[in-house]
Amino acid sequence: MGWSSWNTYRVNINDSLIRKQVDAMVSSGLKDYGYEYINVDDGFFGFRDSVGKMHAHPLRFPRGMKSIADHIHSLGLKAGLYSDAGSVTCGSIWDKDPEGIGAGLYGHEFQDAELYFSDWGFDFIKIDYCGAGQELDLDEKERYSFIKSAIDSCGRDDIDINICRWAFPGTWASDIASSWRISGDITDSWPSIRKIIEKNLPLSAYCRDSHFNDMDMLEIGRSLSESEERVHFGLWCIMSSPLLIGCDLTSIPVKSLELLKNTELIAINQDSLALQAYPVQKSDGAWVLVKDIIEKRSNKRAVALYNSTDTLRRIAVALKDLELDGLVIIHDLFNHRDSVVDSDSLIRTVPPRDVLIYKVEAQRRVDPVIYEAEWAYLPMFNDLGKRRKEIRYAENNEASAGFVVANGGGQFGNSIIWQDVFSSDGGDYDLSVFYFPVENRGLEVIVNGISIDLSRSLETKGNETIITLPVKLNKGYNHVMLTCRTMWMPDIDKIQLVRR
């Protein structure tokens, strides 16, 4: 949680501007609500001297960057900085800032890390990829791993790293960074907000162990409508994205400031479980998302009813699909009011480009029956688009929640894994796999290490098909994997588990 300079100012930053934003973070009261990082993005670079040491821009930051970090720290805040994994920064390419040429980390990793974190005292770094990707086409995992080793050499264990590769970079990212961007740069527009949400909908499996999918900086307080801002902030909160404000804090509109101070939404974002909400239903441009809060498998959850369209949508979701039963009390996190759901469904009409977000408490939590493919962890997944047939989450309007997993299989590790398949009592179940038939496909189901090869039983033509097999689940959490060691798998929609 904090503020970053890029959205509003890009490379046009200076000492006075940053200090005003730091002071406004405190005077506006945002610090008291948990916003603590002040991140100086691209534009502070000056020049490298004869030994390669980076110096701040002499006109923009005449007192140097340590002075900025010291001022941030003096107010009880944390200081963030920017660089690129390559030799040139994004500002040098897109904003024609000549000082960004040669300012990236490439070739200066250990030297810059020592300067930025030991000498200047910064606590966070966003590492872009324009110089490493657009210019040099370097390997992402190798670059970020080497940079991480340089940062580790500083001897600090409190430095947060953000990978800014503009797409989910790969499951290796969690070994390097606390967050990673999953999309291109956000803009101050509704299409940008909607697109980023759609990019993140199937990525909940990678938000775990205090590592997060970064949906980019907030455009709250600029030109979005009130309902668009509710969607923007509300979905960023329930999907556990970092909350980095991008507007001018000295002139933020009152309504926008009130939204950013919504303690109940912030609590959902900062919940100790640190989980990302996942989609349980899609219908005609309307989505239902849900996640556990406070304690896993408790009767308290957070739910979002999100209308991405330009017309009213009636959203009805069965309580059993939210894993809830009995009397359900819902607390509206925008209006701060309680109501009761006394039927078997939560039904609301949601205005266009708007969202309703609730904290819900039910009498009972029930075991899930359906596990969508887009909830699964894919060990070999990335969204870089460098290979023709990478495993991916693909939109499919015939799938139950709008996505399938495509291009799985071909080798054992290219699998689909549900790591938290839950049974209250354990026992005998029928496991059904919902898939879309294609010729020359294979499928192996592995439940808690026990493998069943279904390749010879698969249909090769037709509409969505179901194949069912008996399995035994342990009490508590179970591990279910779909894979194929020698062929591609069919596109997988979901699995279903029904007690026998």
Short mmCIF file of C-alpha atoms in Angstrom, two decimals:
data_model
loop_
_atom_site.label_atom_id
_atom_site.label_comp_id
_atom_site.label_asym_id
_atom_site.label_seq_id
_atom_site.Cartn_x
_atom_site.Cartn_y
_atom_site.Cartn_z
CA MET A 1 0.00 0.00 0.00
CA GLY A 2 1.33 3.40 -0.90
CA TRP A 3 1.89 5.85 -3.76
CA SER A 4 3.92 5.81 -6.98
CA SER A 5 4.92 8.66 -9.25
CA TRP A 6 4.54 7.02 -12.68
CA ASN A 7 0.80 7.22 -13.50
CA THR A 8 0.53 10.99 -13.22
CA TYR A 9 4.06 12.26 -13.78
CA ARG A 10 5.96 9.61 -15.75
CA VAL A 11 9.59 10.86 -15.95
CA ASN A 12 8.66 14.45 -15.10
CA ILE A 13 9.50 14.24 -11.41
CA ASN A 14 11.73 16.24 -9.09
CA ASP A 15 12.74 16.63 -5.45
CA SER A 16 10.04 19.15 -4.57
CA LEU A 17 7.24 17.14 -6.21
CA ILE A 18 8.15 13.93 -4.40
CA ARG A 19 8.41 15.70 -1.04
CA LYS A 20 4.97 17.25 -1.50
CA GLN A 21 3.50 13.80 -2.17
CA VAL A 22 5.25 12.39 0.90
CA ASP A 23 3.85 15.17 3.07
CA ALA A 24 0.38 14.77 1.53
CA MET A 25 0.39 11.05 2.32
CA VAL A 26 0.58 12.06 5.98
CA SER A 27 -1.61 15.19 5.97
CA SER A 28 -4.40 13.47 4.00
CA GLY A 29 -4.56 10.76 6.65
CA LEU A 30 -3.74 7.98 4.18
CA LYS A 31 -0.75 6.88 6.24
CA ASP A 32 -3.13 6.13 9.13
CA TYR A 33 -5.05 3.71 6.87
CA GLY A 34 -1.99 1.62 6.03
CA TYR A 35 -0.54 3.37 2.98
CA GLU A 36 3.19 3.40 3.68
CA TYR A 37 5.33 3.20 0.53
CA ILE A 38 6.42 6.25 -1.49
CA ASN A 39 7.81 4.88 -4.75
CA VAL A 40 9.96 7.08 -6.97
CA ASP A 41 9.57 5.63 -10.45
CA ASP A 42 11.54 6.32 -13.66
CA GLY A 43 12.97 9.83 -14.06
CA PHE A 44 15.40 10.24 -11.16
CA PHE A 45 18.46 9.06 -13.13
CA GLY A 46 21.26 11.48 -13.84
CA PHE A 47 24.49 9.90 -15.06
CA ARG A 48 27.04 7.20 -14.36
CA ASP A 49 30.50 8.49 -13.45
CA SER A 50 33.84 7.11 -14.62
CA VAL A 51 33.54 4.05 -12.39
CA GLY A 52 29.91 3.39 -13.32
CA LYS A 53 28.32 4.75 -10.16
CA MET A 54 24.81 6.13 -10.70
CA HIS A 55 24.12 9.74 -9.68
CA ALA A 56 20.71 11.36 -9.31
CA HIS A 57 19.66 13.92 -11.91
CA PRO A 58 21.48 17.09 -10.79
CA LEU A 59 18.60 19.42 -11.72
CA ARG A 60 15.63 17.25 -10.78
CA PHE A 61 17.15 15.96 -7.53
CA PRO A 62 19.94 18.33 -6.51
CA ARG A 63 19.97 17.01 -2.92
CA GLY A 64 20.33 13.42 -4.13
CA MET A 65 18.22 10.34 -3.54
CA LYS A 66 19.43 9.56 -0.04
CA SER A 67 17.89 12.83 1.05
CA ILE A 68 14.56 11.74 -0.44
CA ALA A 69 14.71 8.36 1.30
CA ASP A 70 15.64 10.03 4.58
CA HIS A 71 12.65 12.37 4.36
CA ILE A 72 10.30 9.47 3.62
CA HIS A 73 11.68 7.49 6.54
CA SER A 74 11.48 10.48 8.89
CA LEU A 75 7.70 10.41 8.54
CA GLY A 76 7.45 6.70 9.31
CA LEU A 77 7.03 5.65 5.67
CA LYS A 78 8.99 3.32 3.37
CA ALA A 79 10.90 4.38 0.26
CA GLY A 80 10.68 2.71 -3.15
CA LEU A 81 12.79 3.10 -6.27
CA TYR A 82 12.81 2.00 -9.93
CA SER A 83 15.18 0.42 -12.41
CA ASP A 84 15.23 -1.81 -15.48
CA ALA A 85 16.57 -5.34 -15.92
CA GLY A 86 18.30 -4.16 -19.10
CA SER A 87 20.59 -1.26 -19.86
CA VAL A 88 17.97 1.36 -20.77
CA THR A 89 14.78 2.30 -18.94
CA CYS A 90 11.22 2.49 -20.24
CA GLY A 91 11.34 6.28 -19.91
CA SER A 92 14.27 6.47 -22.31
CA ILE A 93 12.27 4.53 -24.92
CA TRP A 94 8.73 5.80 -24.48
CA ASP A 95 9.34 9.28 -23.06
CA LYS A 96 12.60 9.98 -24.92
CA ASP A 97 14.39 10.69 -21.64
CA PRO A 98 18.11 10.57 -22.52
CA GLU A 99 19.14 10.08 -18.89
CA GLY A 100 17.53 6.64 -18.95
CA ILE A 101 20.01 5.36 -21.52
CA GLY A 102 22.55 3.19 -19.71
CA ALA A 103 20.75 3.71 -16.39
CA GLY A 104 19.39 0.16 -16.09
CA LEU A 105 20.85 -2.58 -13.93
CA TYR A 106 22.42 -4.63 -16.73
CA GLY A 107 26.15 -4.81 -16.07
CA HIS A 108 25.81 -2.82 -12.81
CA GLU A 109 23.70 -5.19 -10.70
CA PHE A 110 25.87 -5.42 -7.57
CA GLN A 111 27.05 -1.82 -7.82
CA ASP A 112 23.51 -0.43 -8.10
CA ALA A 113 22.12 -2.72 -5.40
CA GLU A 114 24.74 -1.55 -2.93
CA LEU A 115 24.03 2.09 -3.82
CA TYR A 116 20.22 1.92 -3.79
CA PHE A 117 19.71 -0.21 -0.68
CA SER A 118 22.82 0.19 1.47
CA ASP A 119 23.95 3.75 0.69
CA TRP A 120 20.66 5.46 -0.17
CA GLY A 121 18.51 3.21 2.06
CA PHE A 122 15.54 2.39 -0.20
CA ASP A 123 13.21 -0.46 0.80
CA PHE A 124 11.50 -1.48 -2.45
CA ILE A 125 12.35 -1.69 -6.13
CA LYS A 126 10.19 -2.05 -9.22
CA ILE A 127 12.28 -3.69 -11.95
CA ASP A 128 11.00 -3.00 -15.46
CA TYR A 129 11.85 -4.93 -18.62
CA CYS A 130 11.97 -2.47 -21.50
CA GLY A 131 15.74 -2.56 -21.82
CA ALA A 132 15.99 -6.32 -21.28
CA GLY A 133 12.98 -7.23 -23.42
CA GLN A 134 12.24 -4.67 -26.11
CA GLU A 135 15.92 -3.93 -26.70
CA LEU A 136 17.86 -7.13 -25.97
CA ASP A 137 15.35 -10.01 -25.68
CA LEU A 138 17.09 -11.46 -22.62
CA ASP A 139 15.79 -14.43 -20.63
CA GLU A 140 13.42 -13.27 -17.90
CA LYS A 141 14.18 -15.92 -15.31
CA GLU A 142 17.95 -15.56 -15.72
CA ARG A 143 17.87 -11.76 -15.53
CA TYR A 144 15.65 -11.44 -12.49
CA SER A 145 17.43 -14.29 -10.68
CA PHE A 146 20.80 -12.60 -11.14
CA ILE A 147 19.43 -9.25 -9.99
CA LYS A 148 17.95 -10.95 -6.91
CA SER A 149 21.39 -12.35 -6.06
CA ALA A 150 22.83 -8.84 -6.27
CA ILE A 151 20.15 -7.44 -3.97
CA ASP A 152 20.64 -10.31 -1.52
CA SER A 153 24.34 -9.45 -1.34
CA CYS A 154 23.42 -6.20 0.45
CA GLY A 155 22.66 -8.26 3.54
CA ARG A 156 19.12 -6.95 4.03
CA ASP A 157 16.12 -9.25 4.26
CA ASP A 158 13.48 -6.51 4.16
CA ILE A 159 13.72 -5.39 0.52
CA ASP A 160 10.58 -5.93 -1.55
CA ILE A 161 11.04 -6.66 -5.25
CA ASN A 162 8.39 -6.13 -7.93
CA ILE A 163 8.84 -7.80 -11.33
CA CYS A 164 7.39 -5.55 -14.02
CA ARG A 165 7.29 -7.78 -17.11
CA TRP A 166 3.72 -6.72 -18.17
CA ALA A 167 2.48 -10.35 -18.10
CA PHE A 168 2.54 -13.21 -15.62
CA PRO A 169 6.24 -14.07 -15.94
CA GLY A 170 6.23 -17.68 -14.72
CA THR A 171 5.93 -19.63 -11.50
CA TRP A 172 9.65 -19.00 -10.81
CA ALA A 173 8.76 -15.38 -9.95
CA SER A 174 7.71 -16.31 -6.42
CA ASP A 175 11.31 -17.28 -5.62
CA ILE A 176 12.48 -13.77 -6.52
CA ALA A 177 9.79 -11.18 -5.92
CA SER A 178 6.94 -10.43 -3.54
CA SER A 179 4.78 -9.26 -6.47
CA TRP A 180 4.76 -9.35 -10.24
CA ARG A 181 2.77 -7.50 -12.86
CA ILE A 182 0.26 -9.57 -14.83
CA SER A 183 -0.61 -7.05 -17.57
CA GLY A 184 0.58 -4.11 -19.60
CA ASP A 185 0.56 -0.64 -18.07
CA ILE A 186 -2.74 0.57 -16.67
CA THR A 187 -4.28 3.74 -18.10
CA ASP A 188 -6.86 6.14 -16.75
CA SER A 189 -9.73 4.48 -18.65
CA TRP A 190 -12.49 1.94 -18.14
CA PRO A 191 -11.30 -0.44 -20.93
CA SER A 192 -7.91 -0.67 -19.21
CA ILE A 193 -9.45 -1.47 -15.81
CA ARG A 194 -11.76 -4.12 -17.29
CA LYS A 195 -8.96 -5.77 -19.27
CA ILE A 196 -6.64 -6.05 -16.26
CA ILE A 197 -9.40 -7.62 -14.16
CA GLU A 198 -10.04 -10.18 -16.90
CA LYS A 199 -6.32 -10.95 -17.10
CA ASN A 200 -6.21 -11.67 -13.36
CA LEU A 201 -9.43 -13.67 -13.00
CA PRO A 202 -7.77 -17.07 -13.60
CA LEU A 203 -4.58 -16.41 -11.63
CA SER A 204 -5.69 -16.96 -8.02
CA ALA A 205 -3.51 -20.07 -7.61
CA TYR A 206 -0.35 -17.94 -7.82
CA CYS A 207 -1.34 -15.56 -5.03
CA ARG A 208 -0.09 -17.43 -1.98
CA ASP A 209 2.49 -17.37 0.78
CA SER A 210 2.51 -13.54 0.78
CA HIS A 211 3.29 -13.30 -2.94
CA PHE A 212 0.86 -11.36 -5.09
CA ASN A 213 -0.40 -10.78 -8.62
CA ASP A 214 0.12 -7.05 -9.21
CA MET A 215 -2.72 -5.48 -11.21
CA ASP A 216 -0.69 -2.23 -11.48
CA MET A 217 -1.03 1.15 -9.83
CA LEU A 218 -4.38 2.71 -8.95
CA GLU A 219 -6.02 5.29 -11.20
CA ILE A 220 -8.35 6.41 -8.40
CA GLY A 221 -8.70 10.20 -8.20
CA ARG A 222 -8.19 10.97 -11.87
CA SER A 223 -11.01 10.75 -14.46
CA LEU A 224 -12.92 7.51 -13.82
CA SER A 225 -16.60 7.70 -12.83
CA GLU A 226 -17.68 6.86 -9.27
CA SER A 227 -18.89 3.39 -10.23
CA GLU A 228 -15.74 2.70 -12.26
CA GLU A 229 -13.65 3.70 -9.25
CA ARG A 230 -15.68 1.32 -7.08
CA VAL A 231 -14.90 -1.51 -9.48
CA HIS A 232 -11.25 -0.49 -9.69
CA PHE A 233 -10.62 -0.26 -5.96
CA GLY A 234 -13.02 -3.01 -4.94
CA LEU A 235 -11.64 -5.64 -7.32
CA TRP A 236 -8.03 -4.67 -6.53
CA CYS A 237 -8.91 -5.21 -2.86
CA ILE A 238 -10.71 -8.55 -3.13
CA MET A 239 -8.09 -9.87 -5.57
CA SER A 240 -5.30 -8.92 -3.13
CA SER A 241 -3.38 -6.69 -5.53
CA PRO A 242 -0.91 -4.16 -4.15
CA LEU A 243 -2.65 -0.79 -3.61
CA LEU A 244 -0.34 1.91 -4.98
CA ILE A 245 -2.09 5.23 -5.54
CA GLY A 246 -1.11 6.98 -8.77
CA CYS A 247 -2.81 10.37 -8.62
CA ASP A 248 -1.64 13.73 -7.25
CA LEU A 249 -2.22 13.37 -3.51
CA THR A 250 -2.27 17.15 -3.03
CA SER A 251 -5.49 17.55 -5.05
CA ILE A 252 -7.29 14.22 -4.72
CA PRO A 253 -11.12 14.53 -4.92
CA VAL A 254 -13.00 13.99 -1.65
CA LYS A 255 -15.02 11.00 -2.93
CA SER A 256 -11.89 9.29 -4.20
CA LEU A 257 -10.10 9.88 -0.92
CA GLU A 258 -13.05 8.43 0.99
CA LEU A 259 -12.93 5.33 -1.21
CA LEU A 260 -9.21 4.86 -0.62
CA LYS A 261 -9.91 5.07 3.13
CA ASN A 262 -12.63 2.40 3.12
CA THR A 263 -11.34 0.39 6.06
CA GLU A 264 -13.53 -2.62 5.35
CA LEU A 265 -12.28 -2.99 1.78
CA ILE A 266 -8.70 -2.42 2.94
CA ALA A 267 -9.20 -5.20 5.50
CA ILE A 268 -10.26 -7.58 2.71
CA ASN A 269 -7.11 -6.63 0.77
CA GLN A 270 -4.83 -6.93 3.79
CA ASP A 271 -6.50 -10.04 5.23
CA SER A 272 -4.01 -12.32 6.98
CA LEU A 273 -4.77 -15.27 4.68
CA ALA A 274 -3.56 -13.12 1.74
CA LEU A 275 -5.69 -15.02 -0.79
CA GLN A 276 -6.99 -13.81 -4.15
CA ALA A 277 -10.69 -14.09 -4.95
CA TYR A 278 -11.49 -16.52 -7.75
CA PRO A 279 -14.45 -16.69 -10.16
CA VAL A 280 -17.25 -19.14 -9.42
CA GLN A 281 -19.70 -17.93 -12.05
CA LYS A 282 -19.82 -15.97 -15.29
CA SER A 283 -23.01 -15.02 -17.10
CA ASP A 284 -23.40 -12.46 -19.86
CA GLY A 285 -20.54 -10.23 -18.75
CA ALA A 286 -21.30 -10.54 -15.04
CA TRP A 287 -18.96 -12.32 -12.65
CA VAL A 288 -19.17 -13.72 -9.13
CA LEU A 289 -15.88 -13.92 -7.20
CA VAL A 290 -15.25 -15.34 -3.74
CA LYS A 291 -12.41 -15.96 -1.31
CA ASP A 292 -11.82 -17.12 2.24
CA ILE A 293 -10.97 -14.49 4.83
CA ILE A 294 -9.70 -14.64 8.41
CA GLU A 295 -9.51 -18.45 8.50
CA LYS A 296 -9.51 -21.09 5.77
CA ARG A 297 -12.70 -23.13 5.47
CA SER A 298 -14.53 -20.95 7.99
CA ASN A 299 -18.10 -19.74 7.51
CA LYS A 300 -16.87 -16.20 6.73
CA ARG A 301 -16.01 -15.27 3.13
CA ALA A 302 -15.75 -12.22 0.85
CA VAL A 303 -17.92 -12.10 -2.28
CA ALA A 304 -17.99 -9.73 -5.25
CA LEU A 305 -20.81 -9.38 -7.78
CA TYR A 306 -19.16 -7.62 -10.72
CA ASN A 307 -20.94 -6.24 -13.79
CA SER A 308 -18.42 -5.51 -16.54
CA THR A 309 -21.06 -4.47 -19.09
CA ASP A 310 -22.74 -1.18 -20.00
CA THR A 311 -26.24 -2.31 -18.98
CA LEU A 312 -27.94 -3.51 -15.79
CA ARG A 313 -27.34 -7.13 -14.87
CA ARG A 314 -29.31 -9.33 -12.49
CA ILE A 315 -26.81 -11.61 -10.80
CA ALA A 316 -28.02 -14.73 -9.01
CA VAL A 317 -25.57 -17.16 -7.44
CA ALA A 318 -26.57 -20.26 -5.51
CA LEU A 319 -25.31 -20.26 -1.94
CA LYS A 320 -23.99 -23.80 -2.42
CA ASP A 321 -21.72 -22.46 -5.19
CA LEU A 322 -20.28 -20.11 -2.55
CA GLU A 323 -19.95 -23.17 -0.25
CA LEU A 324 -22.46 -21.64 2.18
CA ASP A 325 -25.58 -23.07 3.78
CA GLY A 326 -28.32 -22.00 6.18
CA LEU A 327 -29.02 -18.41 7.17
CA VAL A 328 -26.51 -16.07 5.55
CA ILE A 329 -25.83 -12.52 6.77
CA ILE A 330 -24.15 -10.22 4.26
CA HIS A 331 -22.40 -6.96 5.06
CA ASP A 332 -22.12 -4.43 2.23
CA LEU A 333 -18.56 -3.07 2.22
CA PHE A 334 -19.50 0.09 0.31
CA ASN A 335 -22.67 1.04 2.21
CA HIS A 336 -21.69 -0.62 5.52
CA ARG A 337 -25.10 -2.21 5.99
CA ASP A 338 -26.18 -5.73 6.90
CA SER A 339 -28.91 -7.80 5.30
CA VAL A 340 -30.03 -11.41 5.35
CA VAL A 341 -30.21 -13.95 2.53
CA ASP A 342 -33.12 -16.20 3.45
CA SER A 343 -33.33 -18.13 0.17
CA ASP A 344 -30.94 -20.57 -1.45
CA SER A 345 -29.40 -17.87 -3.70
CA LEU A 346 -27.83 -14.44 -3.41
CA ILE A 347 -29.65 -12.26 -5.94
CA ARG A 348 -28.85 -8.64 -6.71
CA THR A 349 -29.20 -6.19 -9.59
CA VAL A 350 -25.86 -4.54 -10.33
CA PRO A 351 -25.63 -1.26 -12.28
CA PRO A 352 -23.41 -1.06 -15.37
CA ARG A 353 -19.66 -0.88 -14.75
CA ASP A 354 -20.18 -1.46 -11.06
CA VAL A 355 -19.61 -3.99 -8.31
CA LEU A 356 -21.15 -5.07 -5.02
CA ILE A 357 -18.75 -6.50 -2.44
CA TYR A 358 -19.85 -8.28 0.70
CA LYS A 359 -18.40 -9.90 3.75
CA VAL A 360 -20.66 -12.90 4.28
CA GLU A 361 -21.22 -15.13 7.29
CA ALA A 362 -23.21 -18.34 7.03
CA GLN A 363 -24.51 -20.83 9.56
CA ARG A 364 -22.54 -23.58 7.88
CA ARG A 365 -19.69 -24.07 5.41
CA VAL A 366 -20.22 -26.93 2.98
CA ASP A 367 -17.69 -28.92 0.99
CA PRO A 368 -17.13 -27.76 -2.58
CA VAL A 369 -18.33 -30.00 -5.40
CA ILE A 370 -16.83 -28.16 -8.38
CA TYR A 371 -13.20 -27.14 -8.93
CA GLU A 372 -12.82 -24.95 -11.99
CA ALA A 373 -9.72 -25.30 -14.17
CA GLU A 374 -9.00 -21.60 -13.68
CA TRP A 375 -8.51 -22.20 -9.95
CA ALA A 376 -5.75 -24.70 -10.63
CA TYR A 377 -2.00 -24.23 -10.38
CA LEU A 378 -0.09 -24.82 -13.61
CA PRO A 379 3.61 -25.41 -12.80
CA MET A 380 4.76 -24.55 -16.33
CA PHE A 381 2.45 -21.58 -16.93
CA ASN A 382 3.59 -18.16 -18.07
CA ASP A 383 1.85 -15.47 -20.10
CA LEU A 384 4.87 -14.27 -22.08
CA GLY A 385 3.69 -15.65 -25.42
CA LYS A 386 7.14 -16.81 -26.51
CA ARG A 387 6.10 -20.33 -27.48
CA ARG A 388 3.34 -21.43 -29.83
CA LYS A 389 1.68 -23.93 -27.49
CA GLU A 390 2.24 -22.89 -23.89
CA ILE A 391 -0.22 -24.18 -21.30
CA ARG A 392 -2.70 -21.38 -20.67
CA TYR A 393 -6.06 -20.30 -19.31
CA ALA A 394 -8.20 -19.75 -22.41
CA GLU A 395 -11.54 -17.99 -22.52
CA ASN A 396 -14.36 -20.32 -23.59
CA ASN A 397 -17.99 -19.22 -23.46
CA GLU A 398 -19.13 -22.85 -23.23
CA ALA A 399 -17.10 -23.46 -20.08
CA SER A 400 -18.90 -23.16 -16.76
CA ALA A 401 -17.02 -20.12 -15.43
CA GLY A 402 -15.72 -18.80 -18.72
CA PHE A 403 -12.27 -20.45 -18.93
CA VAL A 404 -10.59 -23.73 -19.83
CA VAL A 405 -6.99 -24.84 -19.45
CA ALA A 406 -5.53 -25.51 -22.90
CA ASN A 407 -2.23 -27.03 -24.05
CA GLY A 408 -1.68 -29.16 -20.96
CA GLY A 409 0.28 -32.38 -21.21
CA GLY A 410 3.02 -33.43 -23.62
CA GLN A 411 5.25 -34.06 -20.60
CA PHE A 412 4.58 -34.98 -17.00
CA GLY A 413 5.33 -31.56 -15.51
CA ASN A 414 2.95 -29.71 -17.83
CA SER A 415 0.05 -30.47 -15.53
CA ILE A 416 -3.08 -29.04 -13.91
CA ILE A 417 -3.03 -29.20 -10.11
CA TRP A 418 -5.68 -28.53 -7.49
CA GLN A 419 -3.72 -28.51 -4.24
CA ASP A 420 -6.57 -27.90 -1.78
CA VAL A 421 -9.36 -30.31 -2.74
CA PHE A 422 -11.29 -30.54 0.52
CA SER A 423 -13.35 -33.29 2.11
CA SER A 424 -14.74 -32.94 5.63
CA ASP A 425 -14.77 -36.67 6.29
CA GLY A 426 -12.85 -38.31 3.44
CA GLY A 427 -14.09 -41.50 1.79
CA ASP A 428 -15.26 -42.74 -1.60
CA TYR A 429 -16.13 -40.23 -4.32
CA ASP A 430 -16.91 -40.10 -8.01
CA LEU A 431 -14.49 -37.71 -9.72
CA SER A 432 -15.76 -36.33 -13.05
CA VAL A 433 -13.57 -34.48 -15.53
CA PHE A 434 -15.39 -32.05 -17.85
CA TYR A 435 -13.45 -31.62 -21.11
CA PHE A 436 -13.81 -30.67 -24.76
CA PRO A 437 -13.05 -33.66 -27.04
CA VAL A 438 -10.28 -33.49 -29.64
CA GLU A 439 -8.52 -36.29 -31.49
CA ASN A 440 -5.12 -37.53 -30.31
CA ARG A 441 -5.44 -36.41 -26.70
CA GLY A 442 -4.55 -38.20 -23.48
CA LEU A 443 -5.39 -37.86 -19.80
CA GLU A 444 -3.96 -39.19 -16.56
CA VAL A 445 -5.66 -38.43 -13.23
CA ILE A 446 -3.51 -38.58 -10.09
CA VAL A 447 -5.26 -38.32 -6.71
CA ASN A 448 -2.97 -38.18 -3.68
CA GLY A 449 -0.29 -39.95 -5.68
CA ILE A 450 -2.54 -42.72 -7.08
CA SER A 451 -2.61 -42.62 -10.89
CA ILE A 452 -5.34 -43.66 -13.32
CA ASP A 453 -4.73 -43.42 -17.09
CA LEU A 454 -7.95 -42.51 -18.93
CA SER A 455 -6.39 -41.88 -22.34
CA ARG A 456 -8.09 -44.83 -24.08
CA SER A 457 -11.49 -43.85 -22.70
CA LEU A 458 -11.58 -40.27 -24.00
CA GLU A 459 -14.07 -39.13 -26.61
CA THR A 460 -12.52 -37.60 -29.74
CA LYS A 461 -15.45 -35.58 -31.13
CA GLY A 462 -18.50 -33.69 -29.97
CA ASN A 463 -19.44 -31.09 -27.38
CA GLU A 464 -18.25 -30.88 -23.79
CA THR A 465 -17.95 -34.38 -22.38
CA ILE A 466 -17.70 -35.91 -18.92
CA ILE A 467 -15.61 -38.88 -17.87
CA THR A 468 -16.07 -40.26 -14.34
CA LEU A 469 -13.94 -42.52 -12.15
CA PRO A 470 -14.07 -43.67 -8.52
CA VAL A 471 -11.49 -42.17 -6.16
CA LYS A 472 -10.77 -42.11 -2.45
CA LEU A 473 -10.21 -38.77 -0.68
CA ASN A 474 -8.47 -38.23 2.62
CA LYS A 475 -10.10 -36.23 5.39
CA GLY A 476 -9.04 -32.60 4.96
CA TYR A 477 -7.03 -31.41 1.97
CA ASN A 478 -6.25 -33.56 -1.06
CA HIS A 479 -4.01 -33.21 -4.12
CA VAL A 480 -5.55 -33.79 -7.56
CA MET A 481 -3.49 -33.59 -10.74
CA LEU A 482 -4.40 -33.93 -14.41
CA THR A 483 -1.54 -34.60 -16.78
CA CYS A 484 -0.40 -36.63 -19.78
CA ARG A 485 3.18 -37.76 -20.24
CA THR A 486 3.21 -38.27 -24.02
CA MET A 487 0.32 -36.35 -25.63
CA TRP A 488 -1.57 -33.09 -25.24
CA MET A 489 -4.56 -33.16 -22.94
CA PRO A 490 -7.98 -32.02 -24.13
CA ASP A 491 -9.12 -28.58 -23.00
CA ILE A 492 -10.21 -28.98 -19.36
CA ASP A 493 -13.22 -27.07 -18.01
CA LYS A 494 -13.45 -28.38 -14.42
CA ILE A 495 -13.60 -31.39 -12.15
CA GLN A 496 -16.53 -32.44 -9.98
CA LEU A 497 -16.41 -34.55 -6.81
CA VAL A 498 -19.57 -36.28 -5.54
CA ARG A 499 -19.64 -38.57 -2.53
CA ARG A 500 -20.58 -42.11 -3.50
#
